[in-house]
Amino acid sequence: WCSEKAIEFIDKNRDEGQPWLMSVNPFDPHAPFDPPYEYYKRYDPDTLLGAHFEEGDLVTQKRLVAAGVDFQSEPEHPDARDHKVMQAAYYAMIELVDFEFGRILDHLEATGERENTIVVFMSDHGEMLCDHGLVLKGCRFYEGLTRVPLMVSWPGHFGEDVVSDALVELTDLVPTFYEAVGEEIPYWVQGKSLMPVLKGEVSDHREFVRTEFFGAIAYPDQTHGTMYRDKKWKLVRYHGKDVCELYD
């Protein structure tokens, strides 16, 4: 449905030659983990690695629960949630999104607009998928939740096959768009343009990134937490709680 409406918009809902911006937001991959069976059957749960988990994870998570830090699930051993089956379903949902996103790209090619269109593939957050004994999301700052996909393409303008491990934030997209279309970046815009990274001109972008969670789920505590991360350290502060985390 998202792909159909996106293609319909590209073809019909604007004047000839009019610039446009479109945001396509499929719900998947997301709980409930219920992909179409024809996608699910491509994955054998027994061959998958399963959750990132150590026994000490449950002790850590129960400490955070005791401190009142909000999350959408209670900590539990991954085997209790059949984590490999869940992972297979999640991978199937990702493949479905990938296929449908490809339909939109193919349509841009067919209409001759691919080289005239900046394409961004991204996500707002990740999924714990039984890592560290948790599913769904909430006030935690593990890589599975915070390190989201970000792919940007504009043939003829951005570097071909540029892959960067630079630290970036999703806030960096807005100033990137301003610069890409030749507009001055307003002083009040947060973020830092990614143009030098996308062109392959630089290898670093930020010394650190910041992520914040503030009452983002309808839970009583309305927890507030902040993560600061550079390429070596990750510091997590749960505000108003007597607990924080520091990772190498």
Coordinates of C-alpha atoms in Angstrom, one line a residue:
W1 CA 0.0 0.0 0.0
C2 CA 2.8 2.4 0.9
S3 CA 4.6 1.7 -2.4
E4 CA 1.3 2.0 -4.4
K5 CA 0.6 5.4 -2.9
A6 CA 4.2 6.6 -3.3
I7 CA 4.1 5.7 -7.0
E8 CA 0.7 7.3 -7.4
F9 CA 2.0 10.5 -5.9
I10 CA 5.1 10.6 -8.2
D11 CA 2.8 10.2 -11.2
K12 CA -0.3 12.3 -10.3
N13 CA -0.3 14.6 -7.3
R14 CA 1.7 17.5 -8.5
D15 CA 2.1 20.0 -11.3
E16 CA 4.5 19.4 -14.2
G17 CA 8.1 20.2 -13.2
Q18 CA 7.1 21.0 -9.6
P19 CA 9.7 20.0 -6.9
W20 CA 8.4 17.6 -4.4
L21 CA 9.3 15.9 -1.1
M22 CA 7.7 12.6 -0.1
S23 CA 8.1 10.6 3.1
V24 CA 7.1 7.0 2.9
N25 CA 6.7 5.3 6.3
P26 CA 5.9 1.5 6.3
F27 CA 5.1 0.2 9.7
D28 CA 7.3 -2.9 9.3
P29 CA 9.7 -4.2 10.5
H30 CA 7.9 -4.0 13.7
A31 CA 5.9 -6.0 16.3
P32 CA 3.8 -8.0 15.9
F33 CA 6.3 -10.2 14.0
D34 CA 3.9 -11.4 11.3
P35 CA 5.5 -11.3 7.8
P36 CA 3.7 -12.8 4.8
Y37 CA 4.5 -16.6 4.9
E38 CA 6.1 -16.6 1.5
Y39 CA 8.8 -14.3 3.0
Y40 CA 9.1 -16.1 6.3
K41 CA 9.6 -19.5 4.8
R42 CA 12.9 -18.3 3.2
Y43 CA 14.5 -18.2 6.7
D44 CA 15.3 -21.3 8.8
P45 CA 15.3 -20.2 12.5
D46 CA 17.8 -23.0 13.4
T47 CA 20.5 -21.5 11.2
L48 CA 20.3 -18.0 12.7
L49 CA 22.6 -16.6 15.4
G50 CA 19.8 -15.5 17.7
A51 CA 19.9 -12.8 20.3
H52 CA 23.0 -11.1 21.7
F53 CA 22.8 -12.3 25.3
E54 CA 24.8 -13.2 28.3
E55 CA 23.4 -14.4 31.7
G56 CA 24.6 -11.2 33.4
D57 CA 22.2 -9.2 31.1
L58 CA 19.2 -10.2 33.2
V59 CA 20.8 -8.8 36.4
T60 CA 21.5 -5.5 34.6
Q61 CA 18.0 -5.2 33.2
K62 CA 16.3 -6.0 36.5
R63 CA 18.4 -3.3 38.1
L64 CA 17.1 -0.8 35.6
V65 CA 13.5 -2.1 36.1
A66 CA 13.9 -1.6 39.8
A67 CA 15.0 2.0 39.2
G68 CA 11.8 2.6 37.3
V69 CA 13.4 3.1 33.9
D70 CA 10.6 2.6 31.3
F71 CA 10.7 -0.2 28.7
Q72 CA 8.0 -2.1 26.8
S73 CA 8.9 -5.5 28.0
E74 CA 10.1 -7.3 31.1
P75 CA 13.6 -8.9 31.0
E76 CA 13.5 -12.6 30.2
H77 CA 15.8 -15.2 28.8
P78 CA 15.7 -15.2 25.0
D79 CA 14.8 -18.9 24.9
A80 CA 11.5 -18.1 26.7
R81 CA 10.5 -15.9 23.7
D82 CA 11.6 -18.3 20.9
H83 CA 14.1 -15.6 19.8
K84 CA 15.3 -17.3 16.6
V85 CA 11.8 -17.7 15.3
M86 CA 11.2 -14.0 16.1
Q87 CA 14.5 -13.1 14.3
A88 CA 13.5 -15.1 11.2
A89 CA 10.2 -13.2 11.1
Y90 CA 12.0 -9.9 11.5
Y91 CA 14.4 -10.6 8.7
A92 CA 11.4 -11.6 6.5
M93 CA 9.8 -8.2 7.2
I94 CA 13.0 -6.5 6.3
E95 CA 13.2 -8.3 3.0
L96 CA 9.6 -7.3 2.3
V97 CA 10.4 -3.6 2.9
D98 CA 13.5 -4.0 0.8
F99 CA 11.5 -5.4 -2.1
E100 CA 8.8 -2.7 -1.9
F101 CA 11.3 0.1 -1.6
G102 CA 12.9 -1.3 -4.8
R103 CA 9.6 -0.9 -6.6
I104 CA 9.7 2.8 -5.9
L105 CA 13.3 3.1 -7.1
D106 CA 12.4 1.2 -10.2
H107 CA 9.5 3.6 -10.9
L108 CA 11.8 6.6 -10.5
E109 CA 14.1 4.9 -13.1
A110 CA 11.2 4.2 -15.5
T111 CA 10.1 7.8 -15.3
G112 CA 13.5 9.3 -15.8
E113 CA 13.5 10.9 -12.4
R114 CA 16.1 8.8 -10.6
E115 CA 19.0 11.1 -11.2
N116 CA 16.8 14.1 -10.3
T117 CA 15.8 12.7 -6.9
I118 CA 17.7 12.5 -3.6
V119 CA 16.7 9.2 -2.0
V120 CA 17.2 8.6 1.8
F121 CA 16.6 5.2 3.4
M122 CA 16.5 5.4 7.2
S123 CA 14.7 4.3 10.4
D124 CA 13.5 6.1 13.5
H125 CA 14.7 3.4 15.9
G126 CA 15.6 -0.2 16.1
E127 CA 14.2 -3.3 17.9
M128 CA 15.8 -5.2 20.8
L129 CA 14.7 -8.6 19.3
C130 CA 15.6 -10.4 22.6
D131 CA 19.1 -8.9 22.8
H132 CA 20.0 -8.5 26.4
G133 CA 16.7 -10.2 27.4
L134 CA 14.4 -7.5 26.0
V135 CA 12.0 -7.1 23.1
L136 CA 10.4 -4.0 21.6
K137 CA 11.8 -0.7 22.8
G138 CA 12.0 2.0 25.5
C139 CA 14.6 3.9 27.5
R140 CA 17.7 1.9 26.6
F141 CA 20.6 2.9 24.3
Y142 CA 21.9 -0.3 22.9
E143 CA 23.3 -0.4 19.4
G144 CA 20.2 -2.4 18.2
L145 CA 18.0 0.5 19.1
T146 CA 20.1 3.6 18.3
R147 CA 22.3 2.6 15.4
V148 CA 19.7 2.8 12.6
P149 CA 20.1 2.5 8.9
L150 CA 21.0 5.6 6.9
M151 CA 21.6 5.4 3.2
V152 CA 21.6 8.4 0.9
S153 CA 21.7 8.4 -2.9
W154 CA 21.8 11.0 -5.6
P155 CA 23.4 9.7 -8.8
G156 CA 25.9 12.1 -10.4
H157 CA 26.1 14.2 -7.2
F158 CA 27.2 12.0 -4.3
G159 CA 30.1 9.7 -4.4
E160 CA 29.6 6.2 -5.8
D161 CA 29.7 3.4 -3.3
V162 CA 30.8 5.7 -0.4
V163 CA 30.6 3.8 2.9
S164 CA 31.4 5.7 6.0
D165 CA 31.7 4.8 9.7
A166 CA 31.5 8.5 10.7
L167 CA 29.3 9.3 13.6
V168 CA 26.1 11.0 12.3
E169 CA 22.7 12.0 13.7
L170 CA 19.3 12.0 11.9
T171 CA 19.2 15.7 12.7
D172 CA 22.0 16.1 10.1
L173 CA 19.5 15.3 7.2
V174 CA 17.7 18.7 7.2
P175 CA 20.9 20.9 6.7
T176 CA 22.0 18.3 4.1
F177 CA 18.8 18.9 2.1
Y178 CA 19.2 22.7 2.4
E179 CA 22.8 22.5 1.0
A180 CA 21.9 20.0 -1.7
V181 CA 19.3 22.3 -3.2
G182 CA 21.5 25.4 -2.9
E183 CA 19.6 27.1 -0.1
E184 CA 21.3 28.8 2.8
I185 CA 21.0 26.8 6.1
P186 CA 19.0 28.9 8.6
Y187 CA 20.9 29.6 11.8
W188 CA 18.2 27.8 13.9
V189 CA 18.4 24.5 12.0
Q190 CA 20.0 21.8 14.2
G191 CA 22.4 19.2 12.7
K192 CA 25.4 19.4 10.5
S193 CA 25.3 18.9 6.7
L194 CA 26.4 15.5 5.5
M195 CA 27.4 16.7 2.1
P196 CA 31.2 16.3 2.6
V197 CA 30.7 12.7 3.8
L198 CA 28.3 11.9 1.0
K199 CA 30.8 13.2 -1.6
G200 CA 33.6 11.1 0.0
E201 CA 35.6 14.3 0.9
V202 CA 36.0 13.5 4.6
S203 CA 36.1 10.4 6.8
D204 CA 34.9 12.0 10.0
H205 CA 31.8 14.1 10.7
R206 CA 31.2 14.5 14.5
E207 CA 33.4 13.9 17.5
F208 CA 30.3 12.4 19.3
V209 CA 26.6 11.9 18.8
R210 CA 23.8 12.5 21.3
T211 CA 20.5 10.6 21.6
E212 CA 17.7 11.4 24.0
F213 CA 14.6 9.5 25.2
F214 CA 12.0 11.5 27.0
G215 CA 8.6 10.0 27.8
A216 CA 8.4 8.4 24.4
I217 CA 6.1 5.6 25.4
A218 CA 2.9 5.9 27.4
Y219 CA 4.3 4.5 30.7
P220 CA 3.8 6.1 34.1
D221 CA 7.4 7.1 34.8
Q222 CA 7.9 9.1 31.6
T223 CA 11.6 8.3 31.9
H224 CA 14.2 10.8 30.6
G225 CA 17.5 9.4 29.5
T226 CA 20.5 10.7 27.4
M227 CA 23.3 8.9 25.6
Y228 CA 26.5 10.4 24.5
R229 CA 28.7 8.2 22.2
D230 CA 32.0 8.7 20.5
K231 CA 34.0 6.0 18.7
K232 CA 35.3 4.5 21.9
W233 CA 32.9 5.4 24.8
K234 CA 29.2 5.4 25.3
L235 CA 27.8 7.2 28.4
V236 CA 24.1 6.7 29.4
R237 CA 22.5 8.9 32.0
Y238 CA 19.0 8.0 33.3
H239 CA 18.0 11.4 34.7
G240 CA 16.5 11.4 38.2
K241 CA 17.7 7.8 38.8
D242 CA 20.6 6.7 40.8
V243 CA 22.0 4.7 37.9
C244 CA 24.1 5.3 34.7
E245 CA 26.0 3.2 32.3
L246 CA 29.5 3.6 30.7
Y247 CA 30.6 1.3 27.9
D248 CA 34.0 0.9 26.2

